[in-house]
Coordinates of C-alpha atoms and ligand atoms in Angstrom, one line a residue:
M1 CA 30.0 24.6 -87.9
K2 CA 29.2 22.3 -85.1
I3 CA 31.8 20.5 -83.2
F4 CA 30.5 17.0 -82.2
S5 CA 31.6 14.6 -79.5
S6 CA 32.6 11.2 -80.4
H7 CA 29.5 9.8 -79.1
Q8 CA 27.4 12.3 -81.3
I9 CA 29.8 11.4 -84.4
Y10 CA 28.7 7.8 -83.8
Q11 CA 25.1 8.9 -83.9
A12 CA 25.5 10.7 -87.1
D13 CA 27.0 7.6 -88.6
K14 CA 24.2 5.5 -87.6
S15 CA 21.7 7.9 -88.7
T16 CA 23.2 8.3 -92.0
I17 CA 23.4 4.4 -92.5
Q18 CA 19.6 4.1 -91.6
K19 CA 18.4 7.0 -93.5
E20 CA 20.3 6.0 -96.6
Q21 CA 19.7 2.3 -96.1
I22 CA 23.3 1.6 -96.8
T23 CA 25.7 -0.8 -95.2
S24 CA 28.2 0.5 -92.8
D25 CA 31.0 -0.7 -95.2
A26 CA 29.6 1.4 -97.9
L27 CA 30.0 4.4 -95.6
M28 CA 33.6 3.2 -94.9
E29 CA 34.3 2.8 -98.6
R30 CA 33.0 6.5 -99.1
A31 CA 35.1 8.0 -96.6
A32 CA 38.2 6.1 -97.6
T33 CA 37.6 7.0 -101.3
Q34 CA 37.8 10.8 -100.1
L35 CA 41.2 9.8 -98.5
F36 CA 42.3 8.1 -101.7
E37 CA 41.3 11.0 -103.8
W38 CA 43.0 13.6 -101.6
M39 CA 46.1 11.7 -101.8
H40 CA 45.9 10.8 -105.7
A41 CA 45.3 14.5 -106.6
R42 CA 48.4 15.4 -104.9
L43 CA 50.6 12.5 -105.6
R44 CA 49.6 11.8 -109.3
G45 CA 51.1 8.6 -109.4
T46 CA 54.4 9.4 -107.8
Q47 CA 56.6 6.3 -106.9
V48 CA 57.1 7.1 -103.3
N49 CA 56.8 4.4 -100.7
I50 CA 53.7 4.6 -98.8
K51 CA 53.5 2.7 -95.4
L52 CA 50.0 2.4 -94.0
F53 CA 49.6 1.5 -90.4
C54 CA 46.1 0.1 -89.8
G55 CA 44.7 -0.8 -86.5
I56 CA 41.8 -3.4 -86.0
G57 CA 38.7 -1.1 -85.6
N58 CA 37.2 1.0 -88.3
N59 CA 40.0 3.6 -88.5
G60 CA 42.2 0.5 -89.4
G61 CA 39.2 -0.4 -91.9
D62 CA 39.6 3.1 -93.5
G63 CA 43.3 2.4 -94.1
L64 CA 42.7 -0.9 -95.6
V65 CA 40.2 0.4 -98.1
L66 CA 42.7 3.3 -98.8
A67 CA 45.6 0.6 -99.4
R68 CA 43.3 -1.2 -101.7
K69 CA 42.7 1.9 -103.9
L70 CA 46.4 3.0 -103.8
H71 CA 47.4 -0.4 -104.9
E72 CA 44.8 -0.6 -107.7
H73 CA 46.2 2.6 -109.1
G74 CA 49.8 1.4 -109.1
Y75 CA 51.2 3.1 -106.0
S76 CA 54.1 1.3 -104.0
I77 CA 52.3 0.4 -100.9
H78 CA 53.3 -1.5 -97.7
V79 CA 50.5 -2.5 -95.1
F80 CA 51.1 -3.0 -91.4
V81 CA 48.3 -4.3 -89.3
V82 CA 48.8 -3.0 -85.6
N83 CA 47.3 -6.0 -83.7
Y84 CA 46.4 -4.6 -80.6
S85 CA 43.4 -6.5 -79.9
D86 CA 41.4 -9.7 -80.9
K87 CA 38.2 -7.6 -81.2
R88 CA 38.5 -6.8 -84.8
S89 CA 35.7 -4.9 -86.4
E90 CA 33.4 -6.4 -89.0
D91 CA 34.3 -3.8 -91.7
F92 CA 38.1 -4.3 -90.9
L93 CA 37.8 -8.0 -91.5
L94 CA 35.7 -7.5 -94.7
N95 CA 38.3 -5.1 -96.0
L96 CA 41.1 -7.3 -95.0
E97 CA 39.7 -10.0 -97.1
R98 CA 39.3 -7.6 -100.1
L99 CA 42.7 -6.3 -99.8
K100 CA 44.0 -10.0 -99.8
D101 CA 41.8 -10.8 -102.8
G102 CA 43.8 -7.9 -104.5
K103 CA 46.9 -9.9 -103.7
V104 CA 48.2 -7.3 -101.2
W105 CA 49.5 -9.3 -97.9
P106 CA 49.9 -7.0 -94.8
D107 CA 52.5 -7.6 -92.2
F108 CA 51.1 -8.1 -88.8
I109 CA 52.8 -6.1 -85.8
N110 CA 52.2 -7.8 -82.3
N111 CA 53.7 -7.0 -79.0
D112 CA 56.6 -9.1 -79.7
S113 CA 57.5 -7.9 -83.3
G114 CA 60.5 -5.7 -84.0
L115 CA 59.8 -2.0 -85.0
P116 CA 59.6 -1.8 -89.0
N117 CA 61.9 0.4 -91.0
I118 CA 60.8 3.8 -91.8
S119 CA 62.7 6.3 -93.7
E120 CA 62.3 10.2 -93.8
S121 CA 61.3 10.0 -97.5
D122 CA 58.4 7.5 -96.8
I123 CA 54.8 8.6 -96.7
V124 CA 53.1 7.2 -93.5
V125 CA 49.4 6.9 -93.2
D126 CA 48.4 6.8 -89.7
A127 CA 45.1 4.7 -89.4
I128 CA 45.9 2.9 -86.0
F129 CA 43.4 4.5 -83.7
G130 CA 40.3 6.8 -84.6
I131 CA 37.7 8.2 -82.4
G132 CA 37.3 4.9 -80.7
L133 CA 40.3 5.3 -78.6
N134 CA 39.3 4.9 -74.9
R135 CA 42.4 4.2 -72.9
V136 CA 46.2 4.5 -73.1
P137 CA 47.6 2.5 -76.0
D138 CA 49.8 -0.6 -74.8
D139 CA 53.3 0.2 -74.5
W140 CA 54.4 -1.7 -77.5
V141 CA 51.8 0.3 -79.6
G142 CA 53.0 3.5 -77.9
N143 CA 56.6 2.7 -78.6
L144 CA 55.6 2.1 -82.3
I145 CA 53.7 5.5 -82.3
A146 CA 57.0 6.9 -81.1
H147 CA 59.0 5.3 -83.6
I148 CA 56.9 6.7 -86.5
N149 CA 57.1 10.0 -84.9
A150 CA 60.9 9.7 -84.8
S151 CA 61.2 8.9 -88.3
N152 CA 60.3 12.4 -89.5
A153 CA 58.5 10.8 -92.5
F154 CA 55.3 12.8 -93.7
T155 CA 52.7 11.3 -91.6
L156 CA 49.1 11.6 -92.9
S157 CA 46.6 10.7 -90.2
V158 CA 43.2 9.4 -90.9
D159 CA 40.2 11.1 -89.0
V160 CA 42.6 12.1 -85.9
P161 CA 46.1 11.5 -85.0
S162 CA 46.4 8.0 -83.3
G163 CA 46.8 8.1 -79.6
L164 CA 44.7 11.3 -79.2
P165 CA 41.6 10.9 -77.6
V166 CA 38.9 13.2 -78.7
D167 CA 37.2 14.2 -75.7
R168 CA 40.1 14.5 -73.2
S169 CA 43.7 15.2 -73.1
P170 CA 46.3 12.2 -73.9
W171 CA 47.2 9.8 -71.1
E172 CA 50.6 9.7 -72.5
P173 CA 51.8 12.6 -74.8
S174 CA 54.6 10.5 -76.5
Y175 CA 52.1 7.8 -77.4
V176 CA 50.4 10.2 -79.8
I177 CA 51.2 10.6 -83.4
R178 CA 52.4 14.0 -84.4
S179 CA 50.6 14.4 -87.7
S180 CA 51.9 16.3 -90.6
Y181 CA 48.5 16.5 -92.0
V182 CA 45.1 15.2 -90.6
L183 CA 42.4 14.2 -93.0
S184 CA 39.2 14.3 -90.7
F185 CA 35.8 13.0 -91.6
Q186 CA 33.2 16.0 -92.2
L187 CA 33.0 17.4 -88.6
P188 CA 35.9 19.3 -86.7
K189 CA 37.2 18.0 -83.6
L190 CA 37.7 20.1 -80.4
I191 CA 41.1 18.8 -80.0
F192 CA 42.3 20.7 -83.0
F193 CA 41.8 23.9 -81.3
L194 CA 43.2 23.4 -77.8
P195 CA 46.6 24.5 -77.2
E196 CA 47.4 21.2 -75.3
T197 CA 46.4 19.0 -78.3
G198 CA 46.3 21.1 -81.2
A199 CA 50.1 20.7 -81.7
Y200 CA 49.5 17.1 -82.7
A201 CA 47.1 18.1 -85.6
N202 CA 48.8 21.4 -86.9
Q203 CA 47.2 21.1 -90.4
W204 CA 44.0 19.6 -90.8
E205 CA 41.2 19.3 -93.3
L206 CA 37.9 18.0 -93.3
L207 CA 36.5 15.6 -95.9
D208 CA 32.8 15.6 -96.6
I209 CA 31.6 12.2 -96.3
G210 CA 27.8 13.0 -96.8
L211 CA 26.8 12.4 -93.0
D212 CA 22.9 12.9 -92.5
A213 CA 22.7 16.8 -92.8
E214 CA 19.3 16.7 -91.0
F215 CA 20.8 15.0 -87.9
I216 CA 23.7 17.3 -87.9
A217 CA 21.4 20.4 -88.2
K218 CA 19.1 19.2 -85.3
T219 CA 21.9 18.1 -82.8
E220 CA 22.8 20.5 -80.0
T221 CA 26.5 20.6 -79.3
D222 CA 28.7 21.9 -76.4
F223 CA 31.2 23.7 -78.9
E224 CA 30.8 25.6 -82.3
L225 CA 33.3 26.7 -84.7
I226 CA 33.0 30.3 -85.6
G227 CA 33.7 31.0 -89.4
R228 CA 32.3 33.6 -92.0
P229 CA 29.0 31.6 -92.4
E230 CA 28.3 32.0 -88.6
I231 CA 29.4 35.6 -88.4
L232 CA 27.5 37.1 -91.3
P233 CA 24.0 36.8 -89.6
K234 CA 25.2 38.4 -86.4
Y235 CA 26.0 41.6 -88.2
R236 CA 23.8 44.6 -87.5
P237 CA 23.5 46.7 -90.4
R238 CA 23.6 50.4 -89.9
S239 CA 20.5 52.4 -91.1
K240 CA 20.3 55.2 -93.5
F241 CA 18.5 57.6 -91.0
S242 CA 20.8 57.1 -88.2
H243 CA 23.0 59.5 -86.2
K244 CA 26.0 59.1 -83.8
G245 CA 23.6 58.7 -81.1
T246 CA 22.1 55.7 -82.6
Y247 CA 25.5 53.9 -82.2
G248 CA 25.8 54.3 -78.5
H249 CA 28.4 56.0 -76.1
A250 CA 31.0 53.8 -75.0
V251 CA 33.4 54.6 -72.2
I252 CA 36.8 53.2 -72.0
I253 CA 38.2 53.3 -68.5
G254 CA 42.0 52.6 -67.7
G255 CA 45.4 53.7 -68.1
S256 CA 48.1 54.7 -65.7
Y257 CA 51.4 56.5 -65.7
G258 CA 53.4 55.0 -68.7
K259 CA 50.4 53.0 -69.9
I260 CA 47.9 55.5 -71.5
G261 CA 48.9 53.9 -74.9
A262 CA 46.5 51.1 -73.8
V263 CA 43.5 53.3 -73.4
Q264 CA 44.5 55.0 -76.8
L265 CA 44.5 51.6 -78.8
A266 CA 41.1 50.7 -76.9
C267 CA 39.4 54.0 -78.0
N268 CA 40.7 53.8 -81.4
A269 CA 39.3 50.3 -81.9
C270 CA 36.1 51.2 -80.4
L271 CA 35.6 54.1 -82.7
S272 CA 36.6 52.0 -85.8
V273 CA 34.2 49.2 -85.0
G274 CA 31.5 51.9 -85.4
C275 CA 30.7 53.1 -82.1
G276 CA 28.9 56.6 -82.2
L277 CA 30.6 58.4 -79.3
V278 CA 33.7 57.3 -77.2
T279 CA 34.8 58.8 -73.8
A280 CA 38.0 57.8 -72.2
V281 CA 38.3 58.0 -68.3
V282 CA 41.9 58.2 -67.3
P283 CA 44.2 59.7 -64.7
K284 CA 45.3 63.2 -65.3
C285 CA 48.5 62.4 -67.0
G286 CA 46.7 60.9 -69.9
Y287 CA 44.7 63.8 -70.8
H288 CA 46.9 65.6 -73.4
S289 CA 48.2 62.6 -75.0
L290 CA 44.7 61.1 -75.6
Q291 CA 43.2 64.4 -76.7
T292 CA 46.1 64.4 -79.4
A293 CA 46.2 60.9 -80.4
V294 CA 42.6 60.3 -80.6
P295 CA 40.8 63.6 -81.5
E296 CA 37.4 61.8 -81.8
A297 CA 37.3 60.8 -78.4
M298 CA 36.3 62.8 -75.2
V299 CA 38.3 62.6 -72.2
L300 CA 37.5 62.7 -68.5
T301 CA 40.0 62.7 -65.7
G302 CA 39.9 62.1 -62.0
S303 CA 42.0 64.0 -59.4
R304 CA 45.0 62.0 -59.2
D305 CA 47.9 62.3 -61.8
K306 CA 49.2 58.9 -62.3
I307 CA 46.3 56.5 -61.4
I308 CA 42.7 56.3 -61.4
S309 CA 41.4 56.9 -57.9
R310 CA 37.6 57.5 -58.9
I311 CA 35.3 56.7 -61.4
E312 CA 32.7 59.2 -61.8
I313 CA 30.9 59.5 -65.1
P314 CA 28.3 62.2 -65.4
F315 CA 26.1 60.4 -68.1
S316 CA 25.0 56.7 -68.6
P317 CA 27.3 54.9 -71.0
T318 CA 25.8 52.5 -73.4
A319 CA 28.9 50.1 -72.7
V320 CA 32.0 50.2 -70.8
G321 CA 35.5 48.7 -71.4
I322 CA 37.2 48.7 -68.0
G323 CA 41.0 47.7 -67.0
V324 CA 43.4 48.4 -70.0
G325 CA 46.5 49.7 -68.6
M326 CA 45.1 50.5 -65.3
G327 CA 47.3 49.1 -62.7
K328 CA 46.3 47.8 -59.4
D329 CA 47.1 50.7 -56.9
E330 CA 44.9 50.4 -53.7
D331 CA 42.9 53.4 -54.5
T332 CA 42.2 52.1 -58.1
V333 CA 40.9 48.9 -56.5
Q334 CA 38.6 50.9 -54.2
A335 CA 37.5 52.9 -57.3
L336 CA 36.7 49.7 -59.2
A337 CA 34.8 48.4 -56.3
V338 CA 32.6 51.3 -55.9
Y339 CA 32.0 51.6 -59.6
L340 CA 31.1 47.9 -60.1
K341 CA 28.3 48.2 -57.4
G342 CA 26.8 51.4 -58.9
S343 CA 27.3 50.6 -62.8
G344 CA 24.4 48.9 -64.6
A345 CA 26.0 49.3 -68.1
P346 CA 27.0 46.4 -70.2
M347 CA 30.7 45.7 -69.5
V348 CA 34.0 44.4 -70.8
I349 CA 36.4 43.8 -68.2
D350 CA 40.0 43.2 -69.1
A351 CA 43.6 43.1 -68.0
D352 CA 44.3 44.7 -64.5
A353 CA 40.4 44.8 -63.8
L354 CA 40.5 40.9 -64.0
N355 CA 43.7 40.8 -61.8
I356 CA 42.0 43.2 -59.3
L357 CA 39.0 40.9 -59.2
S358 CA 41.0 37.8 -58.8
E359 CA 42.8 39.3 -55.8
N360 CA 39.6 40.7 -54.4
R361 CA 37.2 38.0 -54.9
D362 CA 34.4 39.4 -52.7
L363 CA 34.0 41.7 -55.8
L364 CA 33.2 38.9 -58.2
K365 CA 29.4 39.1 -56.9
D366 CA 29.2 42.8 -57.9
I367 CA 30.1 42.4 -61.6
P368 CA 27.0 43.2 -63.6
E369 CA 25.4 40.1 -65.1
M370 CA 26.3 39.4 -68.7
S371 CA 29.4 41.3 -68.4
I372 CA 32.1 40.0 -70.9
L373 CA 35.6 39.0 -69.4
T374 CA 38.5 38.6 -71.6
P375 CA 41.4 36.8 -69.8
H376 CA 44.5 35.4 -71.5
P377 CA 45.1 32.0 -69.8
K378 CA 47.4 33.7 -66.8
E379 CA 44.6 35.8 -65.9
L380 CA 42.1 33.2 -66.3
E381 CA 44.2 30.9 -64.0
R382 CA 44.2 33.7 -61.4
L383 CA 40.4 33.8 -61.6
I384 CA 39.5 30.1 -61.7
G385 CA 42.4 28.3 -60.2
P386 CA 45.0 25.9 -61.9
W387 CA 44.0 23.1 -64.2
T388 CA 45.6 20.0 -65.4
S389 CA 44.3 19.8 -68.8
D390 CA 42.7 22.0 -71.4
F391 CA 39.4 20.1 -70.9
E392 CA 39.5 20.6 -67.2
M393 CA 40.1 24.4 -67.9
L394 CA 37.2 24.7 -70.2
D395 CA 34.9 22.9 -67.5
K396 CA 36.0 25.3 -64.7
A397 CA 35.7 28.3 -66.9
K398 CA 32.3 27.4 -67.8
S399 CA 31.2 26.7 -64.4
F400 CA 32.6 30.2 -63.6
A401 CA 30.7 31.7 -66.3
D402 CA 27.5 30.1 -65.3
R403 CA 27.8 31.0 -61.6
Y404 CA 28.2 34.6 -62.3
N405 CA 26.0 34.7 -65.3
L406 CA 29.0 36.1 -67.6
V407 CA 30.5 35.7 -71.0
V408 CA 34.0 34.6 -70.8
V409 CA 36.5 35.0 -73.6
I410 CA 39.5 32.7 -73.3
K411 CA 42.1 34.5 -75.5
G412 CA 44.5 32.1 -77.4
A413 CA 45.4 30.9 -81.1
H414 CA 41.7 29.9 -81.1
T415 CA 40.0 32.2 -78.9
I416 CA 36.9 30.5 -77.1
T417 CA 34.0 32.4 -75.9
L418 CA 32.1 30.7 -73.2
Y419 CA 28.3 31.4 -72.7
N420 CA 25.3 29.9 -71.4
G421 CA 27.0 26.4 -71.2
K422 CA 28.4 26.8 -74.8
G423 CA 31.8 27.4 -76.1
Y424 CA 32.4 29.2 -79.5
V425 CA 35.7 28.6 -81.0
N426 CA 37.2 31.3 -83.2
T427 CA 39.1 30.7 -86.5
T428 CA 40.6 34.0 -87.3
G429 CA 43.8 35.4 -86.2
N430 CA 47.6 34.4 -86.4
P431 CA 50.7 34.3 -84.2
G432 CA 51.6 38.0 -85.1
M433 CA 48.8 39.1 -83.0
A434 CA 50.7 37.9 -79.8
T435 CA 52.0 41.5 -79.3
A436 CA 51.6 44.3 -76.9
G437 CA 48.3 45.9 -77.1
S438 CA 46.5 43.4 -79.1
G439 CA 44.3 42.7 -76.1
D440 CA 43.4 46.3 -75.7
V441 CA 42.3 46.6 -79.2
L442 CA 39.9 43.7 -78.6
T443 CA 38.5 45.3 -75.4
G444 CA 37.8 48.5 -77.3
M445 CA 36.2 46.5 -80.3
V446 CA 34.0 44.5 -78.2
A447 CA 33.0 47.4 -76.0
G448 CA 32.2 49.5 -79.3
L449 CA 29.9 46.4 -80.5
L450 CA 28.2 46.3 -77.2
A451 CA 27.5 50.0 -77.4
Q452 CA 25.8 49.7 -80.9
G453 CA 23.5 47.1 -79.4
Y454 CA 25.1 43.9 -80.1
P455 CA 24.0 41.5 -77.3
P456 CA 26.8 40.5 -75.0
A457 CA 27.6 37.1 -76.3
E458 CA 27.3 38.2 -79.9
A459 CA 29.5 41.4 -79.1
A460 CA 32.1 38.9 -77.9
I461 CA 31.9 36.4 -80.7
F462 CA 31.6 38.8 -83.5
G463 CA 34.5 41.1 -82.0
V464 CA 36.8 38.2 -81.4
Y465 CA 36.4 37.2 -85.0
L466 CA 36.7 40.6 -86.7
H467 CA 39.8 41.2 -84.3
G468 CA 41.3 38.0 -85.8
L469 CA 40.6 38.9 -89.2
A470 CA 41.8 42.5 -89.0
G471 CA 45.1 40.9 -87.5
D472 CA 45.1 38.4 -90.7
I473 CA 44.7 41.2 -93.3
G474 CA 47.4 43.3 -91.1
A475 CA 49.8 40.2 -91.4
S476 CA 49.2 39.7 -95.0
K477 CA 50.5 43.2 -95.5
N478 CA 53.2 43.5 -92.7
G479 CA 54.2 39.9 -92.1
Y480 CA 53.7 38.3 -88.5
E481 CA 56.7 40.1 -86.8
A482 CA 56.0 43.7 -87.8
L483 CA 52.3 43.3 -86.9
K484 CA 51.6 45.9 -84.1
A485 CA 48.3 46.4 -82.3
S486 CA 47.8 49.8 -84.0
I487 CA 48.0 47.8 -87.2
I488 CA 45.2 45.7 -86.2
V489 CA 43.1 48.9 -85.5
D490 CA 43.9 50.3 -89.1
N491 CA 42.6 47.2 -90.6
I492 CA 39.2 46.9 -88.9
G493 CA 37.6 48.6 -91.8
S494 CA 39.2 46.2 -94.4
A495 CA 38.0 43.5 -92.0
Y496 CA 34.4 44.6 -92.3
S497 CA 34.8 44.9 -96.0
E498 CA 36.4 41.3 -96.1
L499 CA 33.2 40.0 -94.4
F500 CA 31.0 41.1 -97.3
R501 CA 33.4 40.3 -100.1
K502 CA 31.5 38.2 -102.7
P503 CA 33.2 34.9 -103.7
E504 CA 35.1 35.4 -106.9
A505 CA 32.8 33.0 -108.9
E506 CA 30.0 35.2 -107.8
Q507 CA 31.8 38.4 -108.6
K508 CA 32.7 37.4 -112.2
E509 CA 28.9 36.5 -112.8
N510 CA 27.7 39.5 -111.2
P511 CA 30.3 42.2 -111.3
R512 CA 28.2 44.8 -109.5
Ligands
LIG1 N1 31.1 8.8 -88.8 C1 32.4 8.7 -89.3 O1 32.9 9.7 -89.0 C2 32.9 7.5 -89.6 C3 33.9 6.9 -89.1 N2 34.8 5.9 -89.6 C4 35.9 5.6 -89.0 O2 35.7 4.8 -87.9 C5 36.5 5.2 -86.9 C6 36.2 4.8 -85.5 O3 36.0 3.4 -85.6 P1 36.1 2.6 -84.3 O4 34.7 3.1 -83.5 O5 36.1 1.2 -84.8 O6 37.2 2.9 -83.4 P2 38.8 2.8 -83.6 O7 39.3 4.2 -83.2 O8 39.3 2.3 -85.0 O9 39.4 1.8 -82.6 C7 39.3 0.6 -82.5 C8 38.9 -0.2 -81.3 O10 39.9 -0.2 -80.3 C9 39.6 -0.4 -79.0 N3 40.5 0.5 -78.3 C10 40.4 1.6 -77.8 N4 41.3 2.1 -77.2 C11 42.3 1.2 -77.3 C12 43.5 1.0 -76.7 N5 44.2 2.0 -76.1 N6 44.4 -0.1 -77.0 C13 43.6 -1.1 -77.6 N7 42.4 -1.1 -78.1 C14 41.7 -0.1 -77.9 C15 38.1 0.0 -78.9 O11 37.4 -1.0 -78.5 P3 37.1 -1.8 -77.2 O12 38.5 -2.7 -77.0 O13 37.0 -0.6 -76.2 O14 35.8 -2.6 -77.2 C16 38.0 0.6 -80.3 O15 36.6 0.4 -80.5 C17 36.8 6.7 -87.1 O16 37.7 7.3 -86.5 C18 36.8 6.6 -88.5 O17 38.3 6.4 -88.9 C19 34.5 5.6 -91.1 O18 35.0 4.4 -91.4 C20 33.2 5.7 -91.7 C21 32.3 7.0 -91.1
LIG2 K1 44.3 7.7 -87.1

């Protein structure tokens, strides 16, 4: 699903109005009807106090239409117009009149008004600012927002939490509504997925308001949300007349004394994702444990016992995963430097290999093009330097990926894969996956997909999705706390099955 910028949302709005030959207030009516139906389906006439805070633009207009409909259905409402500007939108004014026609008289809040009473048991509808916010709210508006937050009332935001700009980080965090729930119109907003801004919109849902489908389909966006519909076409089916050689030979390079488990996890993940053959390259101390723990894998060791000091592979691997548990010994740095120069295989670079690159920046130019880097935010910061906002982080990471022609996977609650100027935002995964070895599993999975011939960006996007899905299935059986990395590996098979599970309705109609 595409993630539009605010500019693109306005264009979609315009295109819909033109194509359907409707007025803009008809689209507002349609949008607010969806809001009303959502609330009505849940409240079913419950007599709770609903306090609607409406700005003077179209977000406020949505709030006014919602107020009218709630009133018509007998709900107990109180409407406040947050009068932050004289430039009221036409559709706001039109709906203000319609509301008054229905004998609802809003209270106007100005910069010299007191703060209204809000009790914890009220429902607040937040329709102060929508995607039109383009500067920091005035202090009195910000204070009203902070007052709403302090009330602890259930706060339902229309389209976006008020005070949260859609294309940058907030000017003043305390002037942003902390929504209990956001009902956003049709298209997901990037701010829902970034660590800095996602907290304001912990729970959200999209309401389909029938925006021009053709316009949406043809518009190129900088970001895309990756769900099942985007993943399924990327899957590469296995053919009946295949053999293990068909599915590649991956090499996992890593491990050091006390950290051989990382390689074990990566090898298991690599095999479970469908790779034909897997060889581990580890220091001598890892030989026996790996041969025992992963009998399917072959093991090569160098001359040193506790660290990797040379990487010599007597065949051409189809894909390489490098860095897990590897450490940063001076000899390991040398081994990596030599290996990077000589290797042409598609590569997943993780963990200590990333840290070595950050500390030896002259090696960056030797990374084979189209390699996949999988940093968590700290590793990313070491690579690209600090940032002051998530938006700046994305810009810097994109430039880095473009400069070296790489795929960069920024791990997090919503892992974002950057490639060729575009960001792919993952939707699977859960907090239980913030656990030791989870990243090693991802490295093994992506290397295994690369080895099977998935193009690098597809291997990254598909692998990240499947890893999250395996984690979700693992969490459904074990809970978040008990979810260990090996459980993620154990559920890779179920994750594949889940991908191809038919929706229930379809299953009933067509049981086979
Ligand atoms: N296609 C869709 O999805 C549909 C969208 N719809 C709805 O429209 C909403 C967008 O409405 P909107 O364009 O009128 O902007 P909104 O956010 O209400 O702000 C109002 C104005 O405030 C101003 N302003 C900005 N910052 C400010 C500040 N700090 N302090 C003071 N003033 C400030 C700024 O005007 P300016 O002063 O810059 O000229 C801005 O124009 C959208 O979120 C959704 O709810 C649906 O109705 C139908 C389908
Ligand atoms: K809002």
